[in-house]
Short mmCIF file of C-alpha atoms and ligand atoms in Angstrom, two decimals:
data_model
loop_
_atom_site.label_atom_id
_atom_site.label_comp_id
_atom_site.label_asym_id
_atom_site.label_seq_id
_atom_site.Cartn_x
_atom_site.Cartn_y
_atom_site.Cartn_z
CA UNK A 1365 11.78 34.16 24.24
CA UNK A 1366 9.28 33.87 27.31
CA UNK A 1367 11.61 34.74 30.67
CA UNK A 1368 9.62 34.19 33.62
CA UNK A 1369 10.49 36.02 36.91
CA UNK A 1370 10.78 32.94 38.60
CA UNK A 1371 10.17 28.75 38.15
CA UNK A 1372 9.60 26.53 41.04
CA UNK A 1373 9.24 23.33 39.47
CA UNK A 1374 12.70 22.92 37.69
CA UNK A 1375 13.71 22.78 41.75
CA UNK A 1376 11.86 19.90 41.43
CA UNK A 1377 12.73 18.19 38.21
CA UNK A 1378 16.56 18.73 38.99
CA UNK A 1379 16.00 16.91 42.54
CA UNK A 1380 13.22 15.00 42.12
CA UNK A 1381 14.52 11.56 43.57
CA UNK A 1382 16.06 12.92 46.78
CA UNK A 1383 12.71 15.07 47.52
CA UNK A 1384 10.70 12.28 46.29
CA UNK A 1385 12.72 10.13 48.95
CA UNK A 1386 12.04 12.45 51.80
CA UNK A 1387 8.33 12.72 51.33
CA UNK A 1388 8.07 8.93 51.88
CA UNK A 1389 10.78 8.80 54.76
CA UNK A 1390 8.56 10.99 56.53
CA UNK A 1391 4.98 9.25 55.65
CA UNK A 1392 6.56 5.83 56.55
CA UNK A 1393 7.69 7.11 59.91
CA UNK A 1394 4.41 8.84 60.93
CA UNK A 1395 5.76 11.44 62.20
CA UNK A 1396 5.18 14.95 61.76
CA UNK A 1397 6.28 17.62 63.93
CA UNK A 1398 9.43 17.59 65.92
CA UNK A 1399 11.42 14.58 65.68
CA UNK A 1400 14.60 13.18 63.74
CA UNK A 1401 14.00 15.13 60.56
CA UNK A 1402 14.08 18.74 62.14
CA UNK A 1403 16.56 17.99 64.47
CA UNK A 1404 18.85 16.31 61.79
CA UNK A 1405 18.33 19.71 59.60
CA UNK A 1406 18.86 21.99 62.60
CA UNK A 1407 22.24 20.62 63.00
CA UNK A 1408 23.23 20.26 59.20
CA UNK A 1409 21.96 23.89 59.03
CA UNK A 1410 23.66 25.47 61.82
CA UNK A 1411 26.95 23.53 60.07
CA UNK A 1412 26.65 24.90 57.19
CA UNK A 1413 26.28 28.64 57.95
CA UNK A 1414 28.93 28.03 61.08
CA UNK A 1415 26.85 28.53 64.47
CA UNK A 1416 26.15 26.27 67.36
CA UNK A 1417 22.57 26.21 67.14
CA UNK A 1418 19.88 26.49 64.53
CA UNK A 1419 16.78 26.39 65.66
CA UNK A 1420 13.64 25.22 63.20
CA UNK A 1421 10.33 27.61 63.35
CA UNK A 1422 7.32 28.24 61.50
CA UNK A 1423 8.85 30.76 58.87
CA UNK A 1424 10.86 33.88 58.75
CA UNK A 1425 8.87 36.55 60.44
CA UNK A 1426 8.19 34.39 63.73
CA UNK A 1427 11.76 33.62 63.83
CA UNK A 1428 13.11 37.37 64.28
CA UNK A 1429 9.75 37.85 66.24
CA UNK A 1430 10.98 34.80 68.49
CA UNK A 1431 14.28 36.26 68.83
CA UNK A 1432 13.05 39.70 70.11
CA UNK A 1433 10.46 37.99 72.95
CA UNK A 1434 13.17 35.77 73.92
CA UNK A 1435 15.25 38.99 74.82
CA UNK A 1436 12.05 40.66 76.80
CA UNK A 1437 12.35 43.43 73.90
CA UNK A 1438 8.77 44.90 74.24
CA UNK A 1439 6.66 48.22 74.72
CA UNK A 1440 9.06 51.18 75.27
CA UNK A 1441 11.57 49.59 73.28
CA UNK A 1442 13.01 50.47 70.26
CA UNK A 1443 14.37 48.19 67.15
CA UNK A 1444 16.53 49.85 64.71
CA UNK A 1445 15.55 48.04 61.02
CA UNK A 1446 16.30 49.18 57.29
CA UNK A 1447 13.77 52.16 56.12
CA UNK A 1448 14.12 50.28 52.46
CA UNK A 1449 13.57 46.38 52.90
CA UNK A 1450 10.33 44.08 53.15
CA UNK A 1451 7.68 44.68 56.20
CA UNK A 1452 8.14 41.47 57.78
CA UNK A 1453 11.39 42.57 59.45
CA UNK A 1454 9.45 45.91 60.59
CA UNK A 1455 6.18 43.25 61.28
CA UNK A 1456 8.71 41.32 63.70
CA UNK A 1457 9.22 44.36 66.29
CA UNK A 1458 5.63 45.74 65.83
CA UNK A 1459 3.89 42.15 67.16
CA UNK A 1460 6.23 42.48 70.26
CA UNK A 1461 4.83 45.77 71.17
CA UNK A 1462 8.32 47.53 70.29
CA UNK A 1463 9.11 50.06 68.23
CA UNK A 1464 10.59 50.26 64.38
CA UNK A 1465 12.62 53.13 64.21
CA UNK A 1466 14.05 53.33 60.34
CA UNK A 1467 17.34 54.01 59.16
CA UNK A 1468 18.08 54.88 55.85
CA UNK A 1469 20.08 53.12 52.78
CA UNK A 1470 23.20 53.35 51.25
CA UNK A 1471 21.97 53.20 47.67
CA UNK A 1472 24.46 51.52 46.19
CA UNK A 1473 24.14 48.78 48.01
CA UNK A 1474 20.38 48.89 49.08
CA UNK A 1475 21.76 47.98 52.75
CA UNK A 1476 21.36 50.27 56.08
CA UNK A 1477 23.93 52.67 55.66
CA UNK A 1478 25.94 51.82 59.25
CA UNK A 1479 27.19 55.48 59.35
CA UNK A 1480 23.57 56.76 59.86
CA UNK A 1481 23.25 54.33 63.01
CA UNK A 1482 24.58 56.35 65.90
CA UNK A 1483 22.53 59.18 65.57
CA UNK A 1484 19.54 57.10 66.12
CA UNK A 1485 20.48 55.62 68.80
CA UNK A 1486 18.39 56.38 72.42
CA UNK A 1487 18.28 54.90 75.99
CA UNK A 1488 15.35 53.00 74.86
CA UNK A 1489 17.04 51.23 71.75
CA UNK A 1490 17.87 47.34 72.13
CA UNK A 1491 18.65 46.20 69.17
CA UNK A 1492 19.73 46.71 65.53
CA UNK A 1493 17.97 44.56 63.34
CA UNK A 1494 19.49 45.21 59.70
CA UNK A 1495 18.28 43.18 56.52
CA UNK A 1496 21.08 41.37 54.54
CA UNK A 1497 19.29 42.12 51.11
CA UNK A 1498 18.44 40.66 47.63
CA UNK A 1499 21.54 38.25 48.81
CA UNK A 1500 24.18 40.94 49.72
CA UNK A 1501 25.13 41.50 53.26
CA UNK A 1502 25.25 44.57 55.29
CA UNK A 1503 28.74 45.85 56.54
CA UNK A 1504 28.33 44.17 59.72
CA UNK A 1505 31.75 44.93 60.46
CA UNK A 1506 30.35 48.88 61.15
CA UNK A 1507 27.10 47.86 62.82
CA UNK A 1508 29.08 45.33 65.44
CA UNK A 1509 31.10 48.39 65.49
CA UNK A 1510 28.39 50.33 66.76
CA UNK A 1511 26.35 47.48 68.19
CA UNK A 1512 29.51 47.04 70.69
CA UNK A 1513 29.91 50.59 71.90
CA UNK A 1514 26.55 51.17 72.97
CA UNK A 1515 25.59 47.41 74.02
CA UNK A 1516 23.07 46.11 71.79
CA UNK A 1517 22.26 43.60 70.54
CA UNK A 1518 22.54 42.57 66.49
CA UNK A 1519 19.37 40.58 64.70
CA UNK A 1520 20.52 39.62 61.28
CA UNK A 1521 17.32 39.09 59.11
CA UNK A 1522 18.68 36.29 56.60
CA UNK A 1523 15.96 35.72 54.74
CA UNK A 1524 17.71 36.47 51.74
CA UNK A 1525 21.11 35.59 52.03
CA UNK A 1526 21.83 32.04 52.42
CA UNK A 1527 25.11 31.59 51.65
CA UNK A 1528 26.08 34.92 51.23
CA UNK A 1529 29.15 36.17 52.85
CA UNK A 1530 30.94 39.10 54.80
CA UNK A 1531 34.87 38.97 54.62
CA UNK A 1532 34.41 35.36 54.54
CA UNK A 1533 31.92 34.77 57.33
CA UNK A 1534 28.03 33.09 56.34
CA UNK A 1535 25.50 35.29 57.18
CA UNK A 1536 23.28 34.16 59.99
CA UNK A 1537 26.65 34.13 61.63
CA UNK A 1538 27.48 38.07 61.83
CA UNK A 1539 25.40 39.03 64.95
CA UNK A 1540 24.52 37.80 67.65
CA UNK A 1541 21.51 35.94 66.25
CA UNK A 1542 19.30 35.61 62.97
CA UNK A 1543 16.08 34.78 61.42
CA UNK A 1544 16.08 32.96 58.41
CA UNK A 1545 13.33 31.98 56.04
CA UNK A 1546 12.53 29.41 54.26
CA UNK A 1547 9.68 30.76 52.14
CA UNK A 1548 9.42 28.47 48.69
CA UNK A 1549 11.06 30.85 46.67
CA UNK A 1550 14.24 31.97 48.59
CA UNK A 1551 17.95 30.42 47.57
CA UNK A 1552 16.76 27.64 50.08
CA UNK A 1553 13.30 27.25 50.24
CA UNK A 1554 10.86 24.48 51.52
CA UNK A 1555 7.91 23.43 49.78
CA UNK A 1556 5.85 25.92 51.97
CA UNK A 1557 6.33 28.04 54.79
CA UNK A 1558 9.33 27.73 56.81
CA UNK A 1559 11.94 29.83 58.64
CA UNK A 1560 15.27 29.33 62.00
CA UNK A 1561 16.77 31.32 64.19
CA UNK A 1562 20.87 30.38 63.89
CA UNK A 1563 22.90 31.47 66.93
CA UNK A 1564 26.13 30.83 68.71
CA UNK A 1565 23.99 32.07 72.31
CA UNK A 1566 23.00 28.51 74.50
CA UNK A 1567 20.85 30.36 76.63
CA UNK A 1568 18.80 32.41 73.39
CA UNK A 1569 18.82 29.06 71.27
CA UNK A 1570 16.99 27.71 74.41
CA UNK A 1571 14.62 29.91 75.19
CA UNK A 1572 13.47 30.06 71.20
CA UNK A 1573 13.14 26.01 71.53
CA UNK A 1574 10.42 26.89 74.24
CA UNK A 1575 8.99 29.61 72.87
CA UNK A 1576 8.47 28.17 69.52
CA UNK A 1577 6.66 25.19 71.20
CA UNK A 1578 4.18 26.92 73.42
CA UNK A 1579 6.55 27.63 75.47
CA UNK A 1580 7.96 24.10 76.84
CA UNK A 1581 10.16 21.80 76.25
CA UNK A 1582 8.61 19.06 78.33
CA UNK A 1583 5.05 18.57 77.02
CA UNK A 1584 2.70 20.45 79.47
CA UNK A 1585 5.26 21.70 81.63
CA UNK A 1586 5.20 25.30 80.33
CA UNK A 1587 7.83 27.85 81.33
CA UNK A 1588 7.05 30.82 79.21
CA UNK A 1589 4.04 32.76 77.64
CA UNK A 1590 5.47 30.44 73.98
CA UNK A 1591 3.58 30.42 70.82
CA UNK A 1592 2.68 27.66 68.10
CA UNK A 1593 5.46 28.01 65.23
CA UNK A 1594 6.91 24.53 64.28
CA UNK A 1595 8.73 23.75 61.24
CA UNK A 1596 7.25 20.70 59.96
CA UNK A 1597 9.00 17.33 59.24
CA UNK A 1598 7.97 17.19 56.13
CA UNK A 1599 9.76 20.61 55.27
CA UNK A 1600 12.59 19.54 57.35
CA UNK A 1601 12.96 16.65 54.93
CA UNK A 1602 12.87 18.73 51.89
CA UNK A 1603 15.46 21.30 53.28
CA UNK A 1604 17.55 18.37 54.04
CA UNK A 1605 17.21 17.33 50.25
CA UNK A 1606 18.10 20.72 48.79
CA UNK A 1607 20.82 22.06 51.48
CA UNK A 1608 23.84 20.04 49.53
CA UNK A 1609 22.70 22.04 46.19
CA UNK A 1610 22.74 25.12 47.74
CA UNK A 1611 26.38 26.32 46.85
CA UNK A 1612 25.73 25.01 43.19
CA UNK A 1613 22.85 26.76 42.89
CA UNK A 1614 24.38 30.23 44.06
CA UNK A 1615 27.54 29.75 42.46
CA UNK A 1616 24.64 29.52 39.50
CA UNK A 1617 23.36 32.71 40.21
CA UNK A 1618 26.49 34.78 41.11
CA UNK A 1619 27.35 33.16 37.09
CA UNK A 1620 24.18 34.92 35.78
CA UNK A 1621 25.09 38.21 37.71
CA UNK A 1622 28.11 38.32 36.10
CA UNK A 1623 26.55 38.01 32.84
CA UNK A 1624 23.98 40.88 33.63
CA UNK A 1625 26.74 43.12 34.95
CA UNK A 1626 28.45 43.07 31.76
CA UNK A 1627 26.02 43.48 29.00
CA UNK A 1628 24.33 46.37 31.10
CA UNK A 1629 27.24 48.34 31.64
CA UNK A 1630 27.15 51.78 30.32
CA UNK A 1631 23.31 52.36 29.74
CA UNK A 1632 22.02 55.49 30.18
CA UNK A 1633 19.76 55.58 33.53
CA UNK A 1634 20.14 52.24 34.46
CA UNK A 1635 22.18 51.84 37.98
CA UNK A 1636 23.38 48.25 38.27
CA UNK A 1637 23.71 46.72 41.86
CA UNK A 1638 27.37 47.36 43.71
CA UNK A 1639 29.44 44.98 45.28
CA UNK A 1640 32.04 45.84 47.79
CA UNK A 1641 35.30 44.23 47.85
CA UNK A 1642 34.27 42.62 51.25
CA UNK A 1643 30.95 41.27 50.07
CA UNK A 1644 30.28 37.57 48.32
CA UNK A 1645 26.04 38.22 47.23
CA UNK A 1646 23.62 35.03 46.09
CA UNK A 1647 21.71 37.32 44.13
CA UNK A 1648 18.43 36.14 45.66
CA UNK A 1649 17.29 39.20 43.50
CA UNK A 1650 19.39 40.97 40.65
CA UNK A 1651 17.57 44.74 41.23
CA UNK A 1652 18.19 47.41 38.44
CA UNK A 1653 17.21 51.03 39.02
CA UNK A 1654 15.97 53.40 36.70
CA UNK A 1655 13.83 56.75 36.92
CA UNK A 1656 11.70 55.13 34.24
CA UNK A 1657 11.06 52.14 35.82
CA UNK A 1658 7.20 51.44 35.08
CA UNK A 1659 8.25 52.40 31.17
CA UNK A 1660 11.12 49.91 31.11
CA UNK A 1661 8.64 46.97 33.39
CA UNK A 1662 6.07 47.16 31.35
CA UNK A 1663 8.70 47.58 27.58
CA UNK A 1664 10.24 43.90 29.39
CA UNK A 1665 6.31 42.37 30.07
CA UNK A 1666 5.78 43.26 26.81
CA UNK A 1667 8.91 40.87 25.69
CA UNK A 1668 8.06 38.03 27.44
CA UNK A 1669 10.69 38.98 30.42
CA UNK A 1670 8.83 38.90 33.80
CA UNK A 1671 9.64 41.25 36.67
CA UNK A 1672 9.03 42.24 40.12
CA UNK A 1673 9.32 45.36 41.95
CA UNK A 1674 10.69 44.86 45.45
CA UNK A 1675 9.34 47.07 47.25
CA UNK A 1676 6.78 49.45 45.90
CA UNK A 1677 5.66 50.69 49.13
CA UNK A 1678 8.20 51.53 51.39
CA UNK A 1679 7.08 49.98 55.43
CA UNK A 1680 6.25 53.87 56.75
CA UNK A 1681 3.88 54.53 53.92
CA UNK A 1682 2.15 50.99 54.63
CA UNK A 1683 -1.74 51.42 55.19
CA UNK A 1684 -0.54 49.05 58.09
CA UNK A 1685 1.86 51.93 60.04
CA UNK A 1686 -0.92 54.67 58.92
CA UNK A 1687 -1.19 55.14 62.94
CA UNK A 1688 2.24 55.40 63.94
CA UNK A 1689 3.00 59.10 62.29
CA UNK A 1690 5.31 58.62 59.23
CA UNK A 1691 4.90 60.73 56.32
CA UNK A 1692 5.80 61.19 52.51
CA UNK A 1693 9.64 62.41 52.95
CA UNK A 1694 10.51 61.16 56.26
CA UNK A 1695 12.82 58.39 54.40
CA UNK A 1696 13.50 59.66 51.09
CA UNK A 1697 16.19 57.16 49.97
CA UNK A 1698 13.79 54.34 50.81
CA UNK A 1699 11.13 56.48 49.07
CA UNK A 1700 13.32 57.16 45.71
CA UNK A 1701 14.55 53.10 46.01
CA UNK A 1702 10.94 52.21 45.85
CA UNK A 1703 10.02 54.21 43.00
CA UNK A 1704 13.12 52.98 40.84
CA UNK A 1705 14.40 49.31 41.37
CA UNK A 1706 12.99 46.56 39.63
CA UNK A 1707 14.34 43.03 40.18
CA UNK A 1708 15.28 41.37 36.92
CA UNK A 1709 14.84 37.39 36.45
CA UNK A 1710 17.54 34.96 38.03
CA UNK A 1711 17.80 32.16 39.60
CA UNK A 1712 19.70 28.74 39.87
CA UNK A 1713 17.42 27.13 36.72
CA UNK A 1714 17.88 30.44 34.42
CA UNK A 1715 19.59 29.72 31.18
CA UNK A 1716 22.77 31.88 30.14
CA UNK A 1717 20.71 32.24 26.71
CA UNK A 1718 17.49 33.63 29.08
CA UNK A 1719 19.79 36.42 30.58
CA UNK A 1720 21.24 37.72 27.30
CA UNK A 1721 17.10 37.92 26.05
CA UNK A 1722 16.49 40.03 29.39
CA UNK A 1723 19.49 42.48 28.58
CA UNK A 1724 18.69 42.96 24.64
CA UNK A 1725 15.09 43.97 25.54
CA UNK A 1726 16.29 46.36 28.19
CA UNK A 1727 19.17 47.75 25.70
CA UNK A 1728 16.58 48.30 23.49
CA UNK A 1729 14.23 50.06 25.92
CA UNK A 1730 17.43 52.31 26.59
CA UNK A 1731 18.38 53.04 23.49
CA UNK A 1732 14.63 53.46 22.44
CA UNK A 1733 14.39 56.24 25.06
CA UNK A 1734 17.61 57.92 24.36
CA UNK A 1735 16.19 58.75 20.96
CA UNK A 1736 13.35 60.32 22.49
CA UNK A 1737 14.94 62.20 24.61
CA UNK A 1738 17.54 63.34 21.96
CA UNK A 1739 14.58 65.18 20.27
C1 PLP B 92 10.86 36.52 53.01
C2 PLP B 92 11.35 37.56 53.96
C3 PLP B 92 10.92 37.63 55.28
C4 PLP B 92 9.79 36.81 55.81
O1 PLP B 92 9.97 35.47 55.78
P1 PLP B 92 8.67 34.52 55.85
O2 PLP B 92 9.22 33.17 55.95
O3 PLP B 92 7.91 34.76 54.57
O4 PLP B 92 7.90 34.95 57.04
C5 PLP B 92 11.49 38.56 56.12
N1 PLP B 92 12.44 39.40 55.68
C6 PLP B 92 12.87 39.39 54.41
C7 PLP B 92 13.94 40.34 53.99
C8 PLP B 92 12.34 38.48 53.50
O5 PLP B 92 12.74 38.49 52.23
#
C-alpha cells in the first residue's frame, strides 16, 4: 500500500462545491485585493481562534516580520526564538535588522523549554518569539510567566497550530500577538501563499493594516515606511470555504494520532511525540525519533510510506547564518532533534487502514534491527 506524505487534492474533492463557489464569487465581483472577501475572513478568523483582530497578509513569515516592525524591534535588538523549529521564524527577526538569539528544546515536546528563558534574557531583548510546533503548543503559561516579569513582549508563530489549544485557549490567542500561515499544506491552508497576524492589541492590529499596505490606509496618504504583503481575495475566499472544516479535519488527525500512539508503543529506539495534560495538538506533523533515522526513512520509502524530515538543518548551521558565529554544538538538542525526527504521514484525508500500513513497516524495520543488533 502506497502512503504518500501528504495529498492536496482530496482537500479539494471533499469541498469542491463551496471552493468551486468562491472562485466564481470572486471573478464575478472583479475584485481582487482588499475588499469584502478578506475582510469577511479576517473577522470569521479572529472568531474562531478568539481575538479582536485578525489581520490578512501575504503569508506567514511577513506576518511575524510585520509584527516585529510594527513594535520598532530593529538593530540592537534581540528576539528570543526556538533553536529547533523552521527558519522562517528566525528569517522574521533577521529582515528587521534584529537579532535571533536561540533557546533550546524540551525534547519531549520539541517546544522551547520555558525554564531555559531567563538566563537569556539581556537589556537588549524585546521579545520572545516561541514556535507552537508540528500542532502542539508551547507552555505559554511559563513564557507569559517570564514574558511578564521582565516586560516583553510574546510573538506566537502559529503556523502550525490552528486549532490547537493551551488549557483551553486557541493558539494565536496566548501572547500578545501571532503570525499565522496559510501555506497550502498547513491544517488551514489556501490554495497558495497566505498568512495573519491575530491580536487582541487595537493599536498593533492597526499599524500591521498600514504596514501590510505600503504603509497606508488611505490610498497615497502614507504614514509609515509599509511594505507590499496582501492576502488575496481569491485566497480569502478559499479560507472562507475551508475554515468550517477545520475542527473536523483536526479532530481527523488527533483520530490518526491516537492510532499511531498505540501500535508504536514499546519499540525499541523509537520516541513517540508527548503530550502534556494541558496541551490539545492538531498534529500538523506526527514526528517519530530514532537514532537510525535515515535506515528506518529510507526501510518506509522503500514500502511505499512517504516521509519528511523536519528539520535537517537546524537555523545556526544554515549556509544563510554562516556570518553570524554559530557553530556545531552551540545547540545540541536542536542538533540531536535534527538528526533523529522524521515526520510520519497524517493528515485529515489519511485512511485508518493507511496508518496501520505506516506502523507494520516501521515494526518491521524495528524488529528487523533488533535482530541485528542481537548478534
Ligand atoms: C510554514 C511556517 C512558517 C512560514 O509560513 P509561510 O506562510 O510559508 O511564510 C513559519 N513558521 C513555521 C513554524 C512554519 O511551519
Amino acid at each position: 500500500m502506497k502512503v504518500p506524505i501528504l495529498e492536496l487534492k482530496p482537500a479539494y474533492d471533499e469541498l469542491r462545491s463551496e471552493l468551486d463557489a468562491a472562485y466564481h464569487r470572486v471573478m464575478e465581483s472583479g475584485w481582487l485585493l482588499l475588499g469584502k472577501e478578506l475582510e469577511a475572513f479576517e473577522a470569521e478568523y479572529a472568531a474562531s481562534v478568539g481575538v479582536k483582530h485578525c489581520v490578512g497578509v501575504a503569508n506567514g513569515l511577513e506576518a511575524m516580520q510585520l509584527v516585529l516592525m510594527a513594535l520598532g524591534v530593529g538593530p540592537g535588538d534581540e528576539v528570543i526564538v526556538p533553536s529547533h523549529g523552521y527558519i522562517a521564524t528566525w528569517l522574521a527577526v533577521t529582515h528587521v535588522g534584529a537579532k535571533p538569539v536561540p533557546c533550546e528544546p524540551e525534547v519531549t515536546t520539541f517546544n522551547l523549554d520555558s525554564d531555559r528563558l531567563a538566563a537569556l534574557i539581556t537589556p537588549r531583548t524585546k521579545v520572545i518569539l516561541p514556535i507552537h510546533l508540528y500542532g502542539q503548543t508551547a507552555e505559554m503559561d511559563a513564557i507569559n510567566a517570564v514574558a511578564a516579569q521582565h516586560g516583553l513582549f510574546v510573538l506566537e508563530d502559529a503556523a502550525q497550530s490552528h486549532g490547537a489549544r493551551c488549557r483551553g485557549r486557541a493558539a494565536g490567542s496566548l501572547g500578545h500577538a501571532a503570525g499565522v500561515s496559510f501555506y497550502p499544506s498547513k491544517n488551514l491552508g489556501a490554495m497558495a501563499d497566505a498568512g495573519a497576524v491575530t491580536t487582541n492589541d487595537d493599536a498593533l492590529a492597526d499599524k500591521v493594516r498600514h504596514l501590510r499596505n505600503y504603509g497606508s490606509k488611505v490610498r497615497y496618504h502614507n504614514e509609515y515606511l509599509g511594505m507590499n504583503s496582501r492576502m488575496s481575495e481569491l485566497q480569502a475566499a478559499f479560507l472562507r470555504a475551508k475554515l468550517p472544516r477545520l475542527e473536523e479535519w483536526n479532530a481527523r488527525r488527533v483520530t490518526l494520532a491516537a492510532r499511531y500512539q498505540i501500535q508504536l508503543a514499546g519499540l525499541a529506539d523509537l520516541r513517540l511525540p508527548q503530550v502534556p495534560t494541558w496541551a490539545s495538538p492538531v498534529w500538523h506533523l506526527f514526528v517519530v525519533r530514532s537514532s537510525r533515522r535515515d535506515a528506518l526513512q529510507k526501510h518506509l520509502a522503500a514500502l511505499g510510506v512517504g516521509t519528511v524530515i523536519h528539520y535537517p538543518i537546524p537555523p545556526h548551521l544554515s549556509h544563510a547564518y554562516a556570518g553570524y558565529g554559530w557553530k556545531k554544538g552551540d545547540f545540541p538538542l536542536a542538533e540531536t532533534l535534527a538528526d533523529e525526527v522524521l515526520s510520519l504521514p497524517i493528515g485529515p484525508h489519511h485512511t485508518p487502514g493507511q496508518i496501520d500500513a505506516v506502523c507494520a513497516a516501521i515494526r518491521s524495520f524495528c524488529q528487523d534491527s533488533s535482530h541485528l543488533l542481537s548478534k
